[in-house]
């Protein structure tokens, strides 16, 4: 399993953020996999040591992603193109001291819980429990020709 987030650039600050996670499994375990991912999305598994680890990771990324001398002009140009007035990592680092379990929970309750969830399942429908999967939303079936034209 893996996941990533994509936050809009400051120039598009009113656009929604995006969270993508993917998980591969065998068809007979697909419902269990969906239930697991759904429970992780809808139940914030917040642990203090996990929060500290995440904050440490954010600090390390920000401190280690400084562009090299030759990359600096294009990095600055990209920051400006996205609507940043300064290095976005500096702003992230400045805001980290205010992050605690309470602020994280408030953000989660306001932004994650009410957000729509879209499930994409790739597989043979004959091998999947379609009636149980339908409990997670409307099923729209696509063929290869609908995707690859």
XYZ file of N, CA, C and O in Angstrom:
596
model
N 0.852 -1.180 0.000
C 0.000 0.000 0.000
C 0.887 1.229 0.000
O 1.992 1.226 0.533
N 0.377 2.282 -0.599
C 1.095 3.549 -0.597
C 0.094 4.678 -0.655
O -1.076 4.474 -0.972
N 0.547 5.870 -0.334
C -0.336 7.021 -0.380
C 0.444 8.287 -0.628
O 1.651 8.337 -0.407
N -0.254 9.301 -1.116
C 0.359 10.600 -1.329
C -0.707 11.667 -1.209
O -1.898 11.399 -1.360
N -0.274 12.871 -0.923
C -1.187 14.004 -0.892
C -0.698 15.043 -1.874
O 0.490 15.113 -2.193
N -1.635 15.816 -2.363
C -1.297 16.912 -3.256
C -2.095 18.123 -2.799
O -3.317 18.137 -2.886
N -1.400 19.108 -2.272
C -2.040 20.348 -1.848
C -1.924 21.357 -2.985
O -0.893 21.408 -3.665
N -2.950 22.155 -3.206
C -2.868 23.136 -4.287
C -1.834 24.214 -3.980
O -1.585 24.546 -2.819
N -1.240 24.740 -5.023
C -0.279 25.836 -4.886
C -1.023 27.081 -4.396
O -2.235 27.197 -4.584
N -0.301 28.015 -3.750
C -0.958 29.228 -3.258
C -1.772 29.970 -4.320
O -2.786 30.577 -4.010
N -1.339 29.921 -5.568
C -2.081 30.580 -6.634
C -3.470 29.961 -6.811
O -4.373 30.582 -7.356
N -3.647 28.731 -6.335
C -4.923 28.016 -6.451
C -5.414 27.600 -5.072
O -5.946 26.522 -4.890
N -5.232 28.472 -4.078
C -5.487 28.102 -2.693
C -6.919 27.678 -2.408
O -7.174 27.007 -1.414
N -7.875 28.025 -3.253
C -9.258 27.613 -3.021
C -9.578 26.257 -3.646
O -10.683 25.744 -3.478
N -8.630 25.695 -4.368
C -8.829 24.365 -4.958
C -8.691 23.316 -3.852
O -7.979 23.514 -2.871
N -9.378 22.197 -4.007
C -9.280 21.167 -2.961
C -7.940 20.439 -3.004
O -7.301 20.348 -4.048
N -7.541 19.951 -1.852
C -6.356 19.090 -1.776
C -6.785 17.697 -2.206
O -7.968 17.383 -2.283
N -5.819 16.851 -2.470
C -6.098 15.515 -2.973
C -5.268 14.507 -2.190
O -4.086 14.723 -1.950
N -5.900 13.449 -1.768
C -5.208 12.345 -1.101
C -5.459 11.097 -1.925
O -6.601 10.767 -2.239
N -4.401 10.421 -2.305
C -4.508 9.206 -3.105
C -3.815 8.080 -2.354
O -2.686 8.243 -1.891
N -4.477 6.958 -2.244
C -3.841 5.773 -1.686
C -4.125 4.608 -2.619
O -5.152 4.575 -3.297
N -3.209 3.691 -2.695
C -3.417 2.522 -3.547
C -3.038 1.271 -2.763
O -2.170 1.294 -1.897
N -3.720 0.214 -3.104
C -3.510 -1.054 -2.428
C -3.785 -2.164 -3.433
O -4.820 -2.150 -4.095
N -2.895 -3.095 -3.546
C -3.091 -4.225 -4.433
C -3.396 -5.474 -3.627
O -2.820 -5.688 -2.557
N -4.319 -6.271 -4.116
C -4.668 -7.506 -3.437
C -5.297 -8.478 -4.424
O -5.620 -8.122 -5.545
N -5.490 -9.703 -3.973
C -6.175 -10.697 -4.797
C -7.676 -10.430 -4.739
O -8.187 -9.858 -3.769
N -8.397 -10.845 -5.769
C -9.829 -10.558 -5.879
C -10.610 -11.031 -4.662
O -11.507 -10.334 -4.191
N -10.276 -12.192 -4.116
C -11.049 -12.712 -2.987
C -10.821 -11.920 -1.705
O -11.588 -12.036 -0.745
N -9.798 -11.068 -1.680
C -9.519 -10.251 -0.502
C -9.861 -8.786 -0.732
O -9.591 -7.923 0.108
N -10.481 -8.469 -1.864
C -10.735 -7.075 -2.229
C -11.670 -6.383 -1.248
O -11.438 -5.227 -0.883
N -12.711 -7.045 -0.786
C -13.637 -6.415 0.139
C -12.943 -6.098 1.458
O -13.118 -5.009 2.013
N -12.126 -6.999 1.960
C -11.376 -6.741 3.199
C -10.427 -5.560 3.017
O -10.268 -4.741 3.924
N -9.808 -5.462 1.856
C -8.897 -4.349 1.582
C -9.656 -3.028 1.554
O -9.196 -2.027 2.129
N -10.824 -3.008 0.919
C -11.639 -1.789 0.867
C -12.069 -1.397 2.282
O -12.005 -0.228 2.663
N -12.498 -2.372 3.055
C -12.925 -2.086 4.433
C -11.771 -1.510 5.250
O -11.966 -0.575 6.036
N -10.576 -2.043 5.070
C -9.409 -1.558 5.801
C -9.091 -0.115 5.434
O -8.936 0.749 6.305
N -8.998 0.172 4.143
C -8.666 1.530 3.700
C -9.771 2.502 4.128
O -9.492 3.605 4.610
N -11.023 2.090 3.996
C -12.142 2.936 4.407
C -12.064 3.262 5.902
O -12.290 4.396 6.313
N -11.712 2.268 6.708
C -11.613 2.515 8.154
C -10.460 3.465 8.473
O -10.562 4.287 9.386
N -9.370 3.392 7.721
C -8.250 4.311 7.939
C -8.611 5.743 7.548
O -8.179 6.700 8.183
N -9.418 5.882 6.496
C -9.839 7.212 6.059
C -10.833 7.817 7.049
O -10.766 8.998 7.366
N -11.756 7.012 7.545
C -12.848 7.535 8.371
C -12.619 7.432 9.874
O -13.461 7.869 10.659
N -11.515 6.863 10.290
C -11.172 6.802 11.711
C -9.708 7.215 11.833
O -8.823 6.447 11.494
N -9.472 8.425 12.300
C -8.106 8.918 12.391
C -7.317 8.102 13.414
O -7.594 8.173 14.606
N -6.355 7.303 12.953
C -5.557 6.491 13.886
C -4.424 7.326 14.489
O -3.262 7.200 14.106
N -4.774 8.222 15.406
C -3.822 9.182 15.944
C -3.112 8.639 17.175
O -3.735 8.298 18.166
N -1.783 8.565 17.076
C -0.946 8.150 18.201
C 0.142 9.196 18.358
O 0.695 9.689 17.372
N 0.446 9.550 19.583
C 1.405 10.625 19.856
C 2.768 10.351 19.220
O 3.364 11.235 18.609
N 3.281 9.114 19.333
C 4.589 8.823 18.742
C 4.522 8.872 17.210
O 5.495 9.212 16.557
N 3.371 8.549 16.647
C 3.199 8.660 15.196
C 3.202 10.103 14.743
O 3.773 10.439 13.704
N 2.579 10.975 15.531
C 2.567 12.399 15.217
C 3.980 12.967 15.282
O 4.407 13.692 14.384
N 4.719 12.615 16.324
C 6.100 13.089 16.445
C 6.953 12.596 15.278
O 7.778 13.332 14.744
N 6.751 11.368 14.884
C 7.490 10.802 13.756
C 7.152 11.543 12.458
O 8.040 11.844 11.657
N 5.867 11.853 12.256
C 5.444 12.585 11.055
C 6.044 13.992 11.043
O 6.530 14.458 10.010
N 6.018 14.666 12.189
C 6.600 16.016 12.275
C 8.104 15.975 12.002
O 8.638 16.845 11.303
N 8.781 14.973 12.530
C 10.219 14.806 12.270
C 10.470 14.604 10.776
O 11.396 15.193 10.198
N 9.646 13.800 10.140
C 9.783 13.535 8.710
C 9.570 14.805 7.886
O 10.305 15.061 6.922
N 8.587 15.611 8.272
C 8.327 16.868 7.566
C 9.520 17.814 7.722
O 9.954 18.445 6.755
N 10.056 17.908 8.935
C 11.237 18.758 9.168
C 12.423 18.288 8.319
O 13.127 19.098 7.708
N 12.650 16.984 8.310
C 13.781 16.433 7.557
C 13.630 16.719 6.069
O 14.593 17.121 5.405
N 12.420 16.532 5.535
C 12.189 16.800 4.107
C 12.441 18.274 3.793
O 13.104 18.609 2.814
N 11.904 19.150 4.627
C 12.076 20.580 4.386
C 13.543 20.993 4.484
O 14.027 21.788 3.671
N 14.250 20.469 5.441
C 15.656 20.837 5.633
C 16.584 20.212 4.600
O 17.674 20.737 4.350
N 16.184 19.115 4.005
C 17.052 18.411 3.062
C 16.686 18.630 1.602
O 17.348 18.102 0.718
N 15.644 19.397 1.329
C 15.228 19.576 -0.060
C 15.718 20.897 -0.652
O 15.173 21.375 -1.627
N 16.738 21.478 -0.053
C 17.274 22.737 -0.559
C 17.902 22.506 -1.934
O 18.693 21.572 -2.111
N 17.549 23.341 -2.915
C 18.107 23.129 -4.259
C 19.608 23.407 -4.308
O 20.122 24.241 -3.558
N 20.282 22.720 -5.213
C 21.703 22.958 -5.416
C 21.893 24.321 -6.086
O 20.925 24.939 -6.550
N 23.122 24.771 -6.142
C 23.435 26.072 -6.751
C 22.862 26.167 -8.166
O 22.274 27.170 -8.543
N 23.029 25.117 -8.956
C 22.557 25.142 -10.338
C 21.036 25.034 -10.433
O 20.444 25.498 -11.400
N 20.386 24.430 -9.462
C 18.924 24.274 -9.475
C 18.202 25.479 -8.899
O 16.992 25.624 -9.078
N 18.926 26.356 -8.195
C 18.304 27.455 -7.469
C 17.457 28.382 -8.356
O 16.309 28.675 -8.007
N 17.944 28.861 -9.502
C 17.111 29.760 -10.316
C 15.787 29.122 -10.762
O 14.736 29.747 -10.674
N 15.835 27.882 -11.201
C 14.589 27.252 -11.638
C 13.662 26.952 -10.459
O 12.440 27.024 -10.583
N 14.235 26.640 -9.292
C 13.411 26.399 -8.101
C 12.689 27.676 -7.687
O 11.489 27.655 -7.399
N 13.400 28.793 -7.686
C 12.784 30.076 -7.332
C 11.710 30.438 -8.350
O 10.614 30.882 -7.984
N 12.000 30.232 -9.608
C 11.022 30.510 -10.663
C 9.761 29.659 -10.476
O 8.642 30.162 -10.625
N 9.937 28.397 -10.131
C 8.796 27.508 -9.906
C 7.992 27.950 -8.685
O 6.759 27.951 -8.715
N 8.659 28.348 -7.604
C 7.958 28.858 -6.418
C 7.085 30.049 -6.802
O 5.920 30.134 -6.416
N 7.670 30.987 -7.559
C 6.932 32.180 -7.959
C 5.780 31.845 -8.894
O 4.696 32.413 -8.781
N 5.991 30.910 -9.816
C 4.935 30.513 -10.751
C 3.737 29.937 -9.999
O 2.597 30.123 -10.375
N 4.011 29.231 -8.898
C 2.946 28.630 -8.098
C 2.271 29.640 -7.173
O 1.303 29.308 -6.503
N 2.780 30.872 -7.132
C 2.158 31.890 -6.300
C 2.814 32.074 -4.944
O 2.311 32.825 -4.105
N 3.942 31.412 -4.698
C 4.661 31.577 -3.436
C 5.446 32.880 -3.450
O 6.010 33.255 -4.463
N 5.491 33.532 -2.310
C 6.293 34.755 -2.184
C 7.659 34.442 -1.585
O 8.556 35.267 -1.591
N 7.811 33.237 -1.025
C 9.076 32.790 -0.427
C 9.110 31.263 -0.515
O 8.173 30.633 -1.006
N 10.170 30.679 -0.018
C 10.319 29.225 -0.005
C 9.168 28.613 0.811
O 9.024 28.911 1.996
N 8.332 27.765 0.207
C 7.206 27.195 0.950
C 7.646 26.317 2.122
O 6.918 26.208 3.114
N 8.824 25.731 2.043
C 9.308 24.918 3.166
C 9.512 25.762 4.424
O 9.268 25.300 5.536
N 9.936 27.008 4.249
C 10.127 27.894 5.402
C 8.793 28.156 6.093
O 8.709 28.173 7.328
N 7.752 28.348 5.316
C 6.421 28.560 5.894
C 5.931 27.305 6.616
O 5.348 27.387 7.699
N 6.181 26.152 6.024
C 5.784 24.884 6.661
C 6.516 24.723 7.990
O 5.908 24.396 9.013
N 7.825 24.953 7.990
C 8.605 24.825 9.223
C 8.135 25.809 10.298
O 8.084 25.463 11.480
N 7.775 27.018 9.888
C 7.309 28.014 10.849
C 5.986 27.597 11.494
O 5.721 27.913 12.649
N 5.154 26.873 10.756
C 3.856 26.464 11.289
C 3.881 25.194 12.113
O 2.928 24.910 12.854
N 4.937 24.415 12.025
C 4.985 23.125 12.727
C 4.851 23.208 14.247
O 4.204 22.345 14.839
N 5.421 24.207 14.916
C 5.279 24.239 16.376
C 3.825 24.307 16.857
O 3.511 23.896 17.963
N 2.925 24.805 16.011
C 1.517 24.899 16.426
C 0.737 23.611 16.172
O -0.432 23.515 16.529
N 1.374 22.616 15.568
C 0.690 21.356 15.269
C 0.778 20.424 16.474
O 1.860 20.114 16.957
N -0.382 20.013 16.939
C -0.457 19.011 18.006
C -1.645 18.106 17.698
O -2.310 18.272 16.670
N -1.913 17.170 18.577
C -3.000 16.223 18.334
C -4.339 16.934 18.177
O -5.160 16.553 17.337
N -4.564 17.982 18.933
C -5.830 18.721 18.855
C -6.020 19.430 17.527
O -7.098 19.368 16.926
N -4.960 20.115 17.046
C -5.082 20.812 15.761
C -5.199 19.824 14.611
O -5.928 20.063 13.653
N -4.497 18.711 14.724
C -4.595 17.683 13.698
C -6.008 17.101 13.661
O -6.592 16.928 12.594
N -6.572 16.815 14.819
C -7.936 16.286 14.897
C -8.944 17.286 14.316
O -9.841 16.911 13.569
N -8.787 18.571 14.641
C -9.696 19.597 14.126
C -9.611 19.682 12.599
O -10.633 19.775 11.914
N -8.392 19.638 12.059
C -8.216 19.659 10.605
C -8.878 18.439 9.974
O -9.586 18.545 8.972
N -8.650 17.293 10.563
C -9.215 16.043 10.066
C -10.747 16.109 10.054
O -11.384 15.785 9.050
N -11.330 16.550 11.151
C -12.791 16.628 11.253
C -13.383 17.603 10.244
O -14.449 17.348 9.682
N -12.681 18.714 9.996
C -13.193 19.733 9.080
C -12.953 19.398 7.607
O -13.789 19.680 6.757
N -11.798 18.785 7.298
C -11.405 18.636 5.894
C -11.417 17.211 5.351
O -11.642 17.017 4.159
N -11.145 16.238 6.183
C -11.033 14.861 5.682
C -12.370 14.128 5.761
O -12.824 13.546 4.776
N -12.993 14.149 6.927
C -14.242 13.405 7.102
C -15.331 13.768 6.087
O -15.972 12.879 5.539
N -15.575 15.063 5.831
C -16.654 15.388 4.892
C -16.279 15.251 3.411
O -17.137 15.382 2.545
N -15.023 14.985 3.115
C -14.574 14.930 1.717
C -15.099 13.682 1.015
O -15.235 12.622 1.622
N -15.404 13.802 -0.268
C -15.868 12.621 -1.011
C -14.740 11.603 -1.181
O -13.564 11.956 -1.217
N -15.129 10.350 -1.270
C -14.183 9.256 -1.496
C -14.558 8.592 -2.808
O -15.727 8.264 -3.036
N -13.582 8.408 -3.667
C -13.790 7.729 -4.943
C -12.964 6.455 -4.924
O -11.762 6.490 -4.643
N -13.604 5.341 -5.198
C -12.917 4.052 -5.237
C -12.726 3.660 -6.691
O -13.656 3.745 -7.490
N -11.534 3.226 -7.035
C -11.264 2.696 -8.371
C -10.763 1.273 -8.173
O -9.739 1.058 -7.518
N -11.491 0.341 -8.731
C -11.136 -1.069 -8.595
C -10.869 -1.610 -9.988
O -11.712 -1.501 -10.875
N -9.707 -2.169 -10.167
C -9.345 -2.769 -11.444
C -9.343 -4.276 -11.246
O -8.608 -4.785 -10.391
N -10.184 -4.962 -11.989
C -10.237 -6.411 -11.844
C -11.407 -7.010 -12.592
O -12.198 -6.318 -13.227
N -11.511 -8.307 -12.505
C -12.581 -9.062 -13.155
C -13.804 -9.031 -12.250
O -13.791 -9.565 -11.149
N -14.871 -8.392 -12.705
C -16.072 -8.232 -11.880
C -16.664 -9.568 -11.444
O -17.317 -9.662 -10.422
N -16.409 -10.628 -12.205
C -16.938 -11.952 -11.838
C -16.270 -12.484 -10.566
O -16.823 -13.337 -9.886
N -15.088 -11.959 -10.275
C -14.343 -12.417 -9.106
C -14.559 -11.516 -7.881
O -14.043 -11.799 -6.816
N -15.316 -10.419 -8.058
C -15.491 -9.444 -6.990
C -16.893 -9.516 -6.391
O -17.867 -9.741 -7.121
N -17.028 -9.273 -5.097
C -18.355 -9.253 -4.455
C -19.052 -7.914 -4.728
O -19.116 -7.031 -3.871
N -19.576 -7.761 -5.940
C -20.120 -6.478 -6.397
C -21.243 -5.962 -5.502
O -21.335 -4.754 -5.268
N -22.097 -6.836 -4.992
C -23.206 -6.387 -4.145
C -22.690 -5.753 -2.854
O -23.237 -4.764 -2.367
N -21.625 -6.295 -2.302
C -21.063 -5.731 -1.069
C -20.253 -4.466 -1.355
O -20.258 -3.521 -0.559
N -19.585 -4.437 -2.491
C -18.833 -3.246 -2.893
C -19.799 -2.091 -3.150
O -19.484 -0.927 -2.874
N -21.001 -2.392 -3.631
C -21.999 -1.360 -3.924
C -22.393 -0.566 -2.682
O -22.889 0.558 -2.788
N -22.152 -1.092 -1.508
C -22.462 -0.351 -0.273
C -21.568 0.877 -0.114
O -21.878 1.765 0.662
N -20.467 0.916 -0.846
C -19.546 2.041 -0.748
C -19.861 3.145 -1.742
O -19.191 4.170 -1.770
N -20.872 2.963 -2.574
C -21.263 4.004 -3.522
C -21.740 3.428 -4.836
O -21.804 2.215 -5.032
N -22.080 4.321 -5.732
C -22.560 3.943 -7.058
C -21.418 3.313 -7.852
O -20.311 3.856 -7.885
N -21.714 2.216 -8.493
C -20.706 1.532 -9.306
C -20.852 1.976 -10.754
O -21.943 1.912 -11.328
N -19.758 2.425 -11.319
C -19.700 2.781 -12.730
C -18.658 1.867 -13.349
O -17.483 1.933 -12.999
N -19.103 1.015 -14.253
C -18.165 0.071 -14.886
C -17.642 0.659 -16.189
O -18.391 1.227 -16.973
N -16.346 0.505 -16.388
C -15.693 0.983 -17.594
C -14.994 -0.170 -18.290
O -14.550 -1.126 -17.646
N -14.885 -0.059 -19.578
C -14.125 -1.006 -20.391
C -12.804 -0.352 -20.776
O -12.652 0.866 -20.659
N -11.874 -1.142 -21.272
C -10.584 -0.589 -21.708
C -10.782 0.537 -22.716
O -10.117 1.560 -22.654
N -11.734 0.354 -23.629
C -11.944 1.353 -24.676
C -12.457 2.673 -24.108
O -12.310 3.729 -24.723
N -13.037 2.662 -22.909
C -13.496 3.901 -22.276
C -12.335 4.705 -21.715
O -12.446 5.919 -21.516
N -11.231 4.030 -21.451
C -10.066 4.681 -20.843
C -8.992 4.972 -21.887
O -8.452 6.061 -21.960
N -8.666 3.961 -22.687
C -7.632 4.088 -23.721
C -8.296 4.296 -25.065
O -8.959 3.412 -25.575
N -8.120 5.471 -25.618
C -8.742 5.750 -26.924
C -7.705 5.951 -27.981
O -6.660 6.397 -27.801
